[in-house]
Coordinates of C-alpha atoms in Angstrom, one line a residue:
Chain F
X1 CA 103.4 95.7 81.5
X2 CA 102.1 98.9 81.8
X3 CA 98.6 99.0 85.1
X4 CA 100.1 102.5 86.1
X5 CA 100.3 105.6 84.2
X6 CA 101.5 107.6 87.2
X7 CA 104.7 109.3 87.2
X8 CA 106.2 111.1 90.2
X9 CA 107.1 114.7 89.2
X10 CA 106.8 118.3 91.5
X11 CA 105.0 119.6 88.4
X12 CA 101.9 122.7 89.2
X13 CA 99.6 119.5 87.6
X14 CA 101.1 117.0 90.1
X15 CA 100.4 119.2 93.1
X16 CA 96.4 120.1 91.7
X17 CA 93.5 119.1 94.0
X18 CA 92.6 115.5 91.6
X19 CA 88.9 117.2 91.7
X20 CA 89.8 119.8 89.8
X21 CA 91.6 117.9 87.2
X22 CA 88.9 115.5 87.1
X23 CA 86.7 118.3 86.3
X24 CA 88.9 119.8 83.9
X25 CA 89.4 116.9 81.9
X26 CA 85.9 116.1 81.8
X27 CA 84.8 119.8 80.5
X28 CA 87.9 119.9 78.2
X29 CA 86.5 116.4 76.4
X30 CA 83.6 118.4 76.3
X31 CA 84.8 121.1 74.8
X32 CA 86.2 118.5 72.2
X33 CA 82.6 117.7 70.9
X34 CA 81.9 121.7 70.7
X35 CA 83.7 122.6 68.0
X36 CA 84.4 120.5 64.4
X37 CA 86.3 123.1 63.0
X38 CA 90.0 121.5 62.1
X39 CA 91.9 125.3 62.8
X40 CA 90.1 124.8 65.9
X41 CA 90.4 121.8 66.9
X42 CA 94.5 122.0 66.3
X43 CA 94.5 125.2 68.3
X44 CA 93.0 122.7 71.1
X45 CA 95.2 120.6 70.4
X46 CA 98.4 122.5 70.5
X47 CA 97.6 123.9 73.9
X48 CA 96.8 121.2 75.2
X49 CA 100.3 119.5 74.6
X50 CA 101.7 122.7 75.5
X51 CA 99.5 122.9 79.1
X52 CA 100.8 118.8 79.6
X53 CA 104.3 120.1 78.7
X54 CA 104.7 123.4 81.1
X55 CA 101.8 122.9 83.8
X56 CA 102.6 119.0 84.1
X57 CA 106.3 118.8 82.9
X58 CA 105.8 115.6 80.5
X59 CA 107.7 115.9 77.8
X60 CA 106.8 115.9 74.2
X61 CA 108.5 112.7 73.4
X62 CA 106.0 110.8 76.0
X63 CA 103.2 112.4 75.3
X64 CA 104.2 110.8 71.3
X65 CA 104.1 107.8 73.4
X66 CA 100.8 107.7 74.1
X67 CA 99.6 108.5 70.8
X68 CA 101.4 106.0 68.8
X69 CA 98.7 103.3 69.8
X70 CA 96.5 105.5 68.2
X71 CA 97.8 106.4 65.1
X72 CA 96.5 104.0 63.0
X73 CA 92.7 105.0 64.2
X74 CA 93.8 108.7 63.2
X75 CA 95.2 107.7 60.0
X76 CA 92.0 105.3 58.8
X77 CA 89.9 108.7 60.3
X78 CA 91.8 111.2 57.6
X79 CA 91.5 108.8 54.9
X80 CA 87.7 107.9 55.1
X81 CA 86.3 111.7 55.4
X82 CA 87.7 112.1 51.5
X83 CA 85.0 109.6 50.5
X84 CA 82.0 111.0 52.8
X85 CA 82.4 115.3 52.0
X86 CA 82.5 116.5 48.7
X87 CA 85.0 117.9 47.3
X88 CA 87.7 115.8 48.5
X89 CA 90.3 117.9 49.7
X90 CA 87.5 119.6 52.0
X91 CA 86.9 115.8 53.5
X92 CA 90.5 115.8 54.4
X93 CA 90.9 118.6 56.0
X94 CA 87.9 117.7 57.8
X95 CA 89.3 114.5 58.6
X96 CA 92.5 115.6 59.7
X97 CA 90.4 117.7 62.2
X98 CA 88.6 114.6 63.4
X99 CA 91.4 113.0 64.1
X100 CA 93.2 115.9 66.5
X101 CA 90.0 115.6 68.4
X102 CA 90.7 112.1 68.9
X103 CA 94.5 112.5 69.9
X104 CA 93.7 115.8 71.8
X105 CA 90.6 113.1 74.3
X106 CA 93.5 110.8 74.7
X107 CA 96.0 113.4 75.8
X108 CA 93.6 114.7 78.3
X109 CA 92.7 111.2 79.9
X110 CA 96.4 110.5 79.4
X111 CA 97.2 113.8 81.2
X112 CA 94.6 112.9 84.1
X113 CA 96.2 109.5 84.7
X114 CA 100.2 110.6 84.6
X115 CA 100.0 113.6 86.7
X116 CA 96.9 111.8 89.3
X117 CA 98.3 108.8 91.5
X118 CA 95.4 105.9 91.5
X119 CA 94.6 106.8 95.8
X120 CA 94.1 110.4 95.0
X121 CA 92.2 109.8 91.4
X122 CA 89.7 107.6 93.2
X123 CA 89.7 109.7 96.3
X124 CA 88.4 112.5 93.5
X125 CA 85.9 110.5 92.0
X126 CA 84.7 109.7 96.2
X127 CA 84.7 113.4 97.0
X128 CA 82.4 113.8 93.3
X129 CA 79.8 112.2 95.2
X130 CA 80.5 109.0 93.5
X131 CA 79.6 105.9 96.0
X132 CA 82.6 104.3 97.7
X133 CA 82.0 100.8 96.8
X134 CA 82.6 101.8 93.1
X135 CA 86.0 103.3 93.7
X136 CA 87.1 100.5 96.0
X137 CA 85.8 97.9 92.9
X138 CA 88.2 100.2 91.2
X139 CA 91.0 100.5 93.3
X140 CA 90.8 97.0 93.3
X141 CA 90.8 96.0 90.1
X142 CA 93.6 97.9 89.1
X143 CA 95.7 96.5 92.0
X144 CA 94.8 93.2 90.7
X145 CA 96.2 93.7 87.1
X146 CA 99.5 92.9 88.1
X147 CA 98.7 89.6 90.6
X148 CA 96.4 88.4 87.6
X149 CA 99.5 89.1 85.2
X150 CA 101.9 86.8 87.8
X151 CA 99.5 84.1 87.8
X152 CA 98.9 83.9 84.2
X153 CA 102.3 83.4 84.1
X154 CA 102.4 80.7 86.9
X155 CA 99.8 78.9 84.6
X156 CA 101.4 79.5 80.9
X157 CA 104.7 77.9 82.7
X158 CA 102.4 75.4 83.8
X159 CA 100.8 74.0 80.7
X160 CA 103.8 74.9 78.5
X161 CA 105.6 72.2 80.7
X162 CA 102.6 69.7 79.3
X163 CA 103.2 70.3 76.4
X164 CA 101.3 73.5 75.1
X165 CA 103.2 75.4 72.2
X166 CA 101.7 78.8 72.2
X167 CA 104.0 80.4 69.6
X168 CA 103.1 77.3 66.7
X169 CA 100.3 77.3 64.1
X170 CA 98.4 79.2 62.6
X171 CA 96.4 82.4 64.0
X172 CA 93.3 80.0 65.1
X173 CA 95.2 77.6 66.3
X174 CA 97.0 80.2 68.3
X175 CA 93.8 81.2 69.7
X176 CA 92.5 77.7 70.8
X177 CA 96.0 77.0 72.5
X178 CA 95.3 80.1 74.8
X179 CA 92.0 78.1 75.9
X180 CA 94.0 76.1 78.8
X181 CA 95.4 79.4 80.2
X182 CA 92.2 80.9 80.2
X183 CA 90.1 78.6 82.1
X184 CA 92.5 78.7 84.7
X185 CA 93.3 81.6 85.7
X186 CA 89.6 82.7 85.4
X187 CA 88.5 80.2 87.8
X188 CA 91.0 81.2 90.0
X189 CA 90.3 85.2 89.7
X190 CA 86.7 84.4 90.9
X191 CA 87.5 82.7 93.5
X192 CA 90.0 85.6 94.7
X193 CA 87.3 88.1 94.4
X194 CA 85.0 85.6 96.3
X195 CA 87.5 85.2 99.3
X196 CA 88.3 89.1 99.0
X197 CA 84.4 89.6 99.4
X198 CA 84.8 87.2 102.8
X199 CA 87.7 89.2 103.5
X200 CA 86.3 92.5 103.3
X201 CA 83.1 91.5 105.0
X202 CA 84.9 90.1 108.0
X203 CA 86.7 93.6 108.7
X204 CA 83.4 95.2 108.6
X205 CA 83.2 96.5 105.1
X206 CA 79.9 98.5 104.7
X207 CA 79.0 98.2 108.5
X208 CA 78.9 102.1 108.9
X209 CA 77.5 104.4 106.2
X210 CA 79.5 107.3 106.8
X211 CA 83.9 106.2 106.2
X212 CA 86.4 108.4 108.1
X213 CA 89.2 108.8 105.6
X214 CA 92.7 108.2 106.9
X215 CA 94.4 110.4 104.0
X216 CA 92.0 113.0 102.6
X217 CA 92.3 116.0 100.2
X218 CA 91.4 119.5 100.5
X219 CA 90.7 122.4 98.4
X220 CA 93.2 125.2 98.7
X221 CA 93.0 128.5 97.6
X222 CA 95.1 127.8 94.3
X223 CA 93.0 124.9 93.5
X224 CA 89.5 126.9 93.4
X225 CA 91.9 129.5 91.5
X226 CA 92.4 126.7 89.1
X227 CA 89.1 125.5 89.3
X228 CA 87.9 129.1 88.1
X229 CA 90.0 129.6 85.4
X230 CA 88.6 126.2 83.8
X231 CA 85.3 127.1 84.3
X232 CA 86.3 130.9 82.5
X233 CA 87.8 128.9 79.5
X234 CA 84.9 126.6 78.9
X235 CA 82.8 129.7 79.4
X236 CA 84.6 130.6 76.7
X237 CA 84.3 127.9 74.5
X238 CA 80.3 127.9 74.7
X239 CA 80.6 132.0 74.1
X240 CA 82.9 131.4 71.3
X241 CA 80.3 128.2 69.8
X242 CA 76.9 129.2 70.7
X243 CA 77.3 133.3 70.6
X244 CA 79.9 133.7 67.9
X245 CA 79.6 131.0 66.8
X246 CA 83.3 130.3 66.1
X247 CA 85.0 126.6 64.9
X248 CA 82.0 125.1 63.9
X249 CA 81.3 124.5 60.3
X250 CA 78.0 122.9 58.8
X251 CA 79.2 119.6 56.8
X252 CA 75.5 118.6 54.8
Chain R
X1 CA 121.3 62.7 83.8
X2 CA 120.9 66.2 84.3
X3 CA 123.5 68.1 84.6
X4 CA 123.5 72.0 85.5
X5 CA 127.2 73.7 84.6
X6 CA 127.7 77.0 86.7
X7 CA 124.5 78.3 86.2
X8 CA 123.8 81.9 86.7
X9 CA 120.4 83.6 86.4
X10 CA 119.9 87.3 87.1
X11 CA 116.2 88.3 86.5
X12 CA 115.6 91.9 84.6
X13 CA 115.8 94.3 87.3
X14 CA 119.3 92.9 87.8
X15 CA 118.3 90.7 90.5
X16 CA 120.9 87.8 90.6
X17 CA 118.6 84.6 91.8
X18 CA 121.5 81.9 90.7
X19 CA 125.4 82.4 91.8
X20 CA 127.1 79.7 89.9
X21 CA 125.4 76.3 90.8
X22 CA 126.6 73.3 89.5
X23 CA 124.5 69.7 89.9
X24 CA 124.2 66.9 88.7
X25 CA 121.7 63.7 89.0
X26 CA 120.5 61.3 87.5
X27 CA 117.7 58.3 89.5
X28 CA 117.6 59.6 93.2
X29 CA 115.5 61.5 94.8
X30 CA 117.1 64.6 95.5
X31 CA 115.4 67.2 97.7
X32 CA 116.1 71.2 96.5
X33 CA 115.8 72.7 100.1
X34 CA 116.5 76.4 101.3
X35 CA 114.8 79.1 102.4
X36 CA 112.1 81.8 100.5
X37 CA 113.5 83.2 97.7
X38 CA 116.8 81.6 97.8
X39 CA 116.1 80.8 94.0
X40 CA 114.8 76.5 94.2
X41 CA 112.0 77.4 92.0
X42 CA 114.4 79.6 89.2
X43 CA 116.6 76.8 89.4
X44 CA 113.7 74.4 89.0
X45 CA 112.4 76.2 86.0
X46 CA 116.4 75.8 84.2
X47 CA 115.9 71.8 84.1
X48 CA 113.1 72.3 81.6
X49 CA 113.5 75.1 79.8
X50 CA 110.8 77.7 81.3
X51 CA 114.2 79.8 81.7
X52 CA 116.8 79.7 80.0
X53 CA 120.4 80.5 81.6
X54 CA 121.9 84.1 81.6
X55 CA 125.3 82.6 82.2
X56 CA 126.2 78.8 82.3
X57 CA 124.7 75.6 80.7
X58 CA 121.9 73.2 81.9
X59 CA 122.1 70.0 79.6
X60 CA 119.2 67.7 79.6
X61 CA 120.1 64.0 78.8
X62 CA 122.1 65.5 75.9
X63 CA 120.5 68.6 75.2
X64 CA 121.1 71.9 75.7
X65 CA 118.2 73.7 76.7
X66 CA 119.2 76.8 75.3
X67 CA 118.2 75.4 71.8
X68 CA 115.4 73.6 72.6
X69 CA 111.6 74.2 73.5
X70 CA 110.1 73.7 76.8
X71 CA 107.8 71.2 74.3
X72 CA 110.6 69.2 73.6
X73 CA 112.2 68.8 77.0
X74 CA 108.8 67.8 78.7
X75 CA 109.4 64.6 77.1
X76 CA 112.2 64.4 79.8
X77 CA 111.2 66.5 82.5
X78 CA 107.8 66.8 83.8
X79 CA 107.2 69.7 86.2
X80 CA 104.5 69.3 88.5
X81 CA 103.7 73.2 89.7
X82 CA 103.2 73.8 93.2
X83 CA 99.4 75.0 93.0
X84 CA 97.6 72.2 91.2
X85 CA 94.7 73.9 90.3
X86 CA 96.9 76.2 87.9
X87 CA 96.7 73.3 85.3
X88 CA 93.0 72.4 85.4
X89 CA 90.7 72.7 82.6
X90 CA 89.4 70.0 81.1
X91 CA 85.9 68.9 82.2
X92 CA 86.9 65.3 83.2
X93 CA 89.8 63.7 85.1
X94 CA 90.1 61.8 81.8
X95 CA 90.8 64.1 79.0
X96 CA 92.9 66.5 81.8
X97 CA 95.7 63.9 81.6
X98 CA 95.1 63.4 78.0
X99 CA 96.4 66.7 77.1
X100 CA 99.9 66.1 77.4
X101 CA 100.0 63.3 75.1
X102 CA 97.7 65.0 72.7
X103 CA 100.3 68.0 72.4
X104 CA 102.9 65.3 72.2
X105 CA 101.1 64.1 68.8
X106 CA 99.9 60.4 70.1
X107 CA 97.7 58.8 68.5
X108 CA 93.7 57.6 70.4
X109 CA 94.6 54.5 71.4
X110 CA 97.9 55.2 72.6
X111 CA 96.5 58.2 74.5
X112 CA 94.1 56.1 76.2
X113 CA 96.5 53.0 76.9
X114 CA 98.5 56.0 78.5
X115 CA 96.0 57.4 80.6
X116 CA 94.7 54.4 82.1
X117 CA 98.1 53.7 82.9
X118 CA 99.3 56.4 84.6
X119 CA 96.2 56.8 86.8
X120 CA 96.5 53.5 88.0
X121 CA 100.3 54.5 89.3
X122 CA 98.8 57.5 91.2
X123 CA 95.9 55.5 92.4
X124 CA 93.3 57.3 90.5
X125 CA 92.0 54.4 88.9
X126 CA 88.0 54.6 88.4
X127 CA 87.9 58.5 87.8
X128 CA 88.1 59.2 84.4
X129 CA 84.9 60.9 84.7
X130 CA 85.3 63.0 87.5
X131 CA 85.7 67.0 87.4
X132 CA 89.3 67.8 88.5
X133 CA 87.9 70.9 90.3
X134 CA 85.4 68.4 92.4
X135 CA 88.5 66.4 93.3
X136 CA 89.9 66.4 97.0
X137 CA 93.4 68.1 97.9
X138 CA 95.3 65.1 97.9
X139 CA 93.7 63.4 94.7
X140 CA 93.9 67.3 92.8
X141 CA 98.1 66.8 93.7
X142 CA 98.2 63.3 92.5
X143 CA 96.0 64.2 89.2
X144 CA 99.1 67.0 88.7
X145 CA 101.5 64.1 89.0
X146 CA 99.2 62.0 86.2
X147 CA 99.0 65.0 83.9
X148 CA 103.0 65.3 84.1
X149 CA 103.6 61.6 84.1
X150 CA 101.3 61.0 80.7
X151 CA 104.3 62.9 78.8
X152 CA 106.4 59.5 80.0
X153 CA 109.4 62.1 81.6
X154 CA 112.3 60.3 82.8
X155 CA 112.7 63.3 85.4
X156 CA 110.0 64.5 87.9
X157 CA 110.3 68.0 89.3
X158 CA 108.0 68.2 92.5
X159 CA 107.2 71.5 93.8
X160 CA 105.9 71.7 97.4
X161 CA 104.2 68.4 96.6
X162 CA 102.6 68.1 100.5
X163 CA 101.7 71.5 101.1
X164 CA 98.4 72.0 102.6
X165 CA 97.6 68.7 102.5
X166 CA 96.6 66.5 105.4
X167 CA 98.2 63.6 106.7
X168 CA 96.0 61.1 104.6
X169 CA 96.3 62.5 101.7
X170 CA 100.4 63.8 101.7
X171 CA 100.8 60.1 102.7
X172 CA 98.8 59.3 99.3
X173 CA 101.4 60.9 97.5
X174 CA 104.4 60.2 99.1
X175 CA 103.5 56.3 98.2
X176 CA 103.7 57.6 94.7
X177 CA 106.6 59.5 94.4
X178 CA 108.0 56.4 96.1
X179 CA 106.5 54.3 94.1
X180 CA 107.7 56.3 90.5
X181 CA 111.5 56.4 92.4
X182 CA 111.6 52.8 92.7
X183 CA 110.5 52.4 88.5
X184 CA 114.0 54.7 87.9
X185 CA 112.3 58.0 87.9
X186 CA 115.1 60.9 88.8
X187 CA 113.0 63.5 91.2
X188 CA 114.2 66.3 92.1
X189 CA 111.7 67.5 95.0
X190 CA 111.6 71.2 96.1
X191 CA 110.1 71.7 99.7
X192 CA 110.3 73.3 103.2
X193 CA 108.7 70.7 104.8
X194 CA 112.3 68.3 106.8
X195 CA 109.7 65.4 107.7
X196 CA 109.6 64.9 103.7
X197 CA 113.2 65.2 103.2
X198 CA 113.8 62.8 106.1
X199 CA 111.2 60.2 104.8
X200 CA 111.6 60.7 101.0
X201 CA 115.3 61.8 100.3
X202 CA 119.0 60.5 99.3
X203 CA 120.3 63.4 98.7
X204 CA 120.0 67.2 99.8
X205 CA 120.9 70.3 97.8
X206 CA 121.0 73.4 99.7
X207 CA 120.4 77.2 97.9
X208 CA 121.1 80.0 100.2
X209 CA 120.9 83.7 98.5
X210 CA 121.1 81.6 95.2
X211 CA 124.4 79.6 96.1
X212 CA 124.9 76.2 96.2
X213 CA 126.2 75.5 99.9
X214 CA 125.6 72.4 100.5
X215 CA 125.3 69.0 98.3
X216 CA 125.4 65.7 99.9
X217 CA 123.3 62.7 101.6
X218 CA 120.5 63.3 104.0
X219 CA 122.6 62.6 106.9
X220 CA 125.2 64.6 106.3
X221 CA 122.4 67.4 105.5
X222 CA 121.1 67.0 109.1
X223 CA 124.2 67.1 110.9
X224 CA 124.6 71.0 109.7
X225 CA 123.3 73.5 111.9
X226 CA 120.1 73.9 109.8
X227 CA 118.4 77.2 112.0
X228 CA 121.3 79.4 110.0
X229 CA 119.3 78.5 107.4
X230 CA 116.2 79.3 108.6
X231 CA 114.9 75.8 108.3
X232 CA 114.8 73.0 111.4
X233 CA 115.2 69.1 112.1
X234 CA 112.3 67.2 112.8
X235 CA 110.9 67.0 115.8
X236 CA 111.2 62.7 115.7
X237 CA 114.9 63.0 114.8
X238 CA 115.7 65.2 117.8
X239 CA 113.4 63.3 119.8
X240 CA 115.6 60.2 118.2
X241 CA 119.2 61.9 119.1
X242 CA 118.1 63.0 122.4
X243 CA 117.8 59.6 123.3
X244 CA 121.0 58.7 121.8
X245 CA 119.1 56.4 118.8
X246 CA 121.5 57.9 116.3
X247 CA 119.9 58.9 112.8
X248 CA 116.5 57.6 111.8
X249 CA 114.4 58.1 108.4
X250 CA 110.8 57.8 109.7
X251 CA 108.2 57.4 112.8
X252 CA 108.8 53.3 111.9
X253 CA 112.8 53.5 111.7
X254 CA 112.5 55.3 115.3
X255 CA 110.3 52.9 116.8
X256 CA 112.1 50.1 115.5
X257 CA 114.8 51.6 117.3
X258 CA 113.7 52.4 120.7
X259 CA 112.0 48.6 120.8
X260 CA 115.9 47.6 120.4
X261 CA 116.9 49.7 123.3
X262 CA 113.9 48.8 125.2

């Protein structure tokens, strides 16, 4: 099962300050929702997969990976425009634009999460001003995907040995036979989180407003260099959108 | 009889959890001992079906369970998991047992001759309408043992069927695993605690690093130097063979014992 997109690599994306990338990724989705024009929105696209592939060193093959769960939203995207714009060739090409933008937002978050270990992504989001209790619910809950995962197994094992066929019937049936390992293991996830409240109260959690940070982050000077030339390119973008107006076309 | 034919299990990852183990049994109890992770539960999970063998044969009464279902086998062998509240669903003690033989395809009356039944042999009689969740430890452990027993399994797989519980209420279900061996229930019972194995057993299996090393009656199983296998004799039986009372099964068998010498 996949909880963790991270993958250790000595890449110049890796070794990026994660509040820069947050940044970047958030202005580049952005930058997404500028433009509508399809020749635009591919050139987007193609640098992006290009920035992934050089700056980040993941390959072209995995970043095919994480658009093949997509595909069939892109594909239903191309074909509906056809129907909406007049004449229908124009609705395609429209379409086929539409549905870059959507692969080119997944690359980006996809990008943030490979290159970004969890720690430093939510040590990002903390430095963003965003309030610790949030990114320790996160931290949390993604540590917990895999202990939920074991005990859902524990309790399939569990009820399959009374019984339970969870690969017979029909698709309803299916549904109602996942209704034992449901109850179960929600019960039991709530009372983890109630014990990890206990837990987490008893070593003083929230005593002190201000948290030293045992591992921290820093900006260095090739971050803010980084951080610069994102903030030149979407520059860009709203020069090229708002002043030249560039890749946007009217649709009504 | 259950019979396991040099069994190997290697999990993906290429961790090897079963070295060639061979068993059989058939109406004993037989305790599974050995230390953490020296692969009781993966064994456990070969008798019905949860896993099914990477190398080697585990036949059931006549089946292989390679080609059959974990559905079919719990006709034989009931597993009762370790943590009881992993089952629990149902809203009542009542229909919680009842899901077995629903699954099985019983029909109402049957279901309900069978549930009254097998709560009277774990002493749950009178709580059809109780919440499992509201339940205490001991009668949560003994409701497991119901839910199992309502498929009518001619073998009982026990894991860790004392843990956690106190005195009053391990006692509780050690008179029913007694109770289910002396009816011609096969058990197989997977634990750390040696009090248990003392009291309960007639046979001891030992798994070390996923080998079989040792396979043979409870007295035999004490006479081995048990701390190389990170486990320990009972306090009462070195108390016993300190005083030169020889081997004893229980707190009575000792006493019994020393009001001989005395």
């Amino acid at each position: 099962m996949m909880y963790n997109f991270y993958v250790e690599r000595d890449s110049i994306l890796h070794r990026l300050d994660p509040r820069v990338k947050i940044i970047a990724s958030i202005l580049g989705i952005a930058s997404m929702i500028l433009f509508n024009s399809p020749t635009m929105l591919f050139l987007l696209f193609v640098s992006i997969s290009l920035s992934l592939a050089f700056l980040g060193k993941i390959t072209f093959r995995e970043q095919l990976r994480v658009l093949k769960p997509l595909f069939p939203l892109m594909i239903i995207t191309i074909a509906i425009w056809p129907f909406i714009l007049e004449p229908a060739s124009f609705g395609l090409f429209i379409g086929f634009g539409y549905a870059l933008r959507l692969a080119s937002m997944a690359m980006i978050t996809f990008g943030l999460l490979i290159t970004t270990s969890q720690r430093e992504l939510i040590l990002g989001f903390i430095k963003l001003k965003m309030p610790y209790e949030i990114g320790l619910t996160l931290t949390i809950a993604l540590r917990y995907i895999p202990t939920l995962f074991g005990l859902a197994q524990k309790i399939t094992d569990a009820q399959k040995s009374r019984g339970l066929e969870l690969e017979k019937g029909s698709f309803l049936t299916r549904l109602k036979n996942t209704i034992p390992i449901l109850i179960p293991l929600i019960i039991s996830a709530i009372k983890t989180a109630h014990e990890l409240s206990i837990a987490l109260e008893s070593r003083a959690f929230g005593a002190n407003k201000r948290r030293t940070f045992l591992y921290t982050i820093k900006m260095k000077s090739r971050d803010y260099f980084a951080l610069i030339v994102v903030l030149f390119l979407f520059g860009l973008a709203l020069y090229l959108r708002y002043q030249l107006n560039i890749g946007y076309i009217k649709l009504y | 009889m259950i019979e396991v034919r040099n069994l190997w299990h290697i999990y993906e990852g290429r961790k090897i959890a079963l070295r060639d183990v061979s068993l059989a049994f058939e109406n004993e109890i037989v305790a599974l001992v050995g230390p953490n992770g020296s692969g009781k539960t993966t064994l456990a999970k070969h008798l019905n079906g949860l896993l099914k063998p990477t190398k080697g044969e585990v036949i059931v009464d006549g089946l292989n369970t390679r080609e059959h279902s974990v559905a079919e086998l719990s006709r034989i062998v009931g597993y009762v998991f370790q943590n009881p509240e992993n089952m629990f669903f149902e809203e009542n003690v009542f229909k919680e047992v009842a899901f077995g033989p629903k699954n099985l395809g019983l029909s109402e009356e049957e279901i309900e001759e069978r549930v009254k039944w097998v709560l009277k042999q774990v002493n749950l009689e009178g709580y059809e309408e109780r919440h499992p969740y509201g339940l205490s430890g001991g009668e949560k452990q003994r409701l497991a043992i119901a839910c199992i027993l309502a498929m009518n399994p001619k073998y009982l797989i026990l894991d860790e069927p004392t843990t956690g519980l106190d005195e009053k209420s391990a006692e509780s279900v050690k008179t029913v695993i007694k109770k289910l061996y002396r009816e011609g229930h096969g058990i197989l019972l997977i634990t750390h605690e040696m009090e248990l194995v003392l009291e309960l057993a007639e046979r001891v299996v030992l798994l070390y690093e996923g080998q079989k090393l040792f396979d043979g009656s409870v007295g035999e199983f004490f006479a081995l130097n048990l701390r190389d296998y990170y486990l320990d004799k009972p306090e009462i039986l070195k108390i016993s063979e300190n005083l030169n009372l020889g081997f004893i099964r229980s707190v009575g068998d000792f006493l019994t014992k020393l009001e001989e010498l005395l």
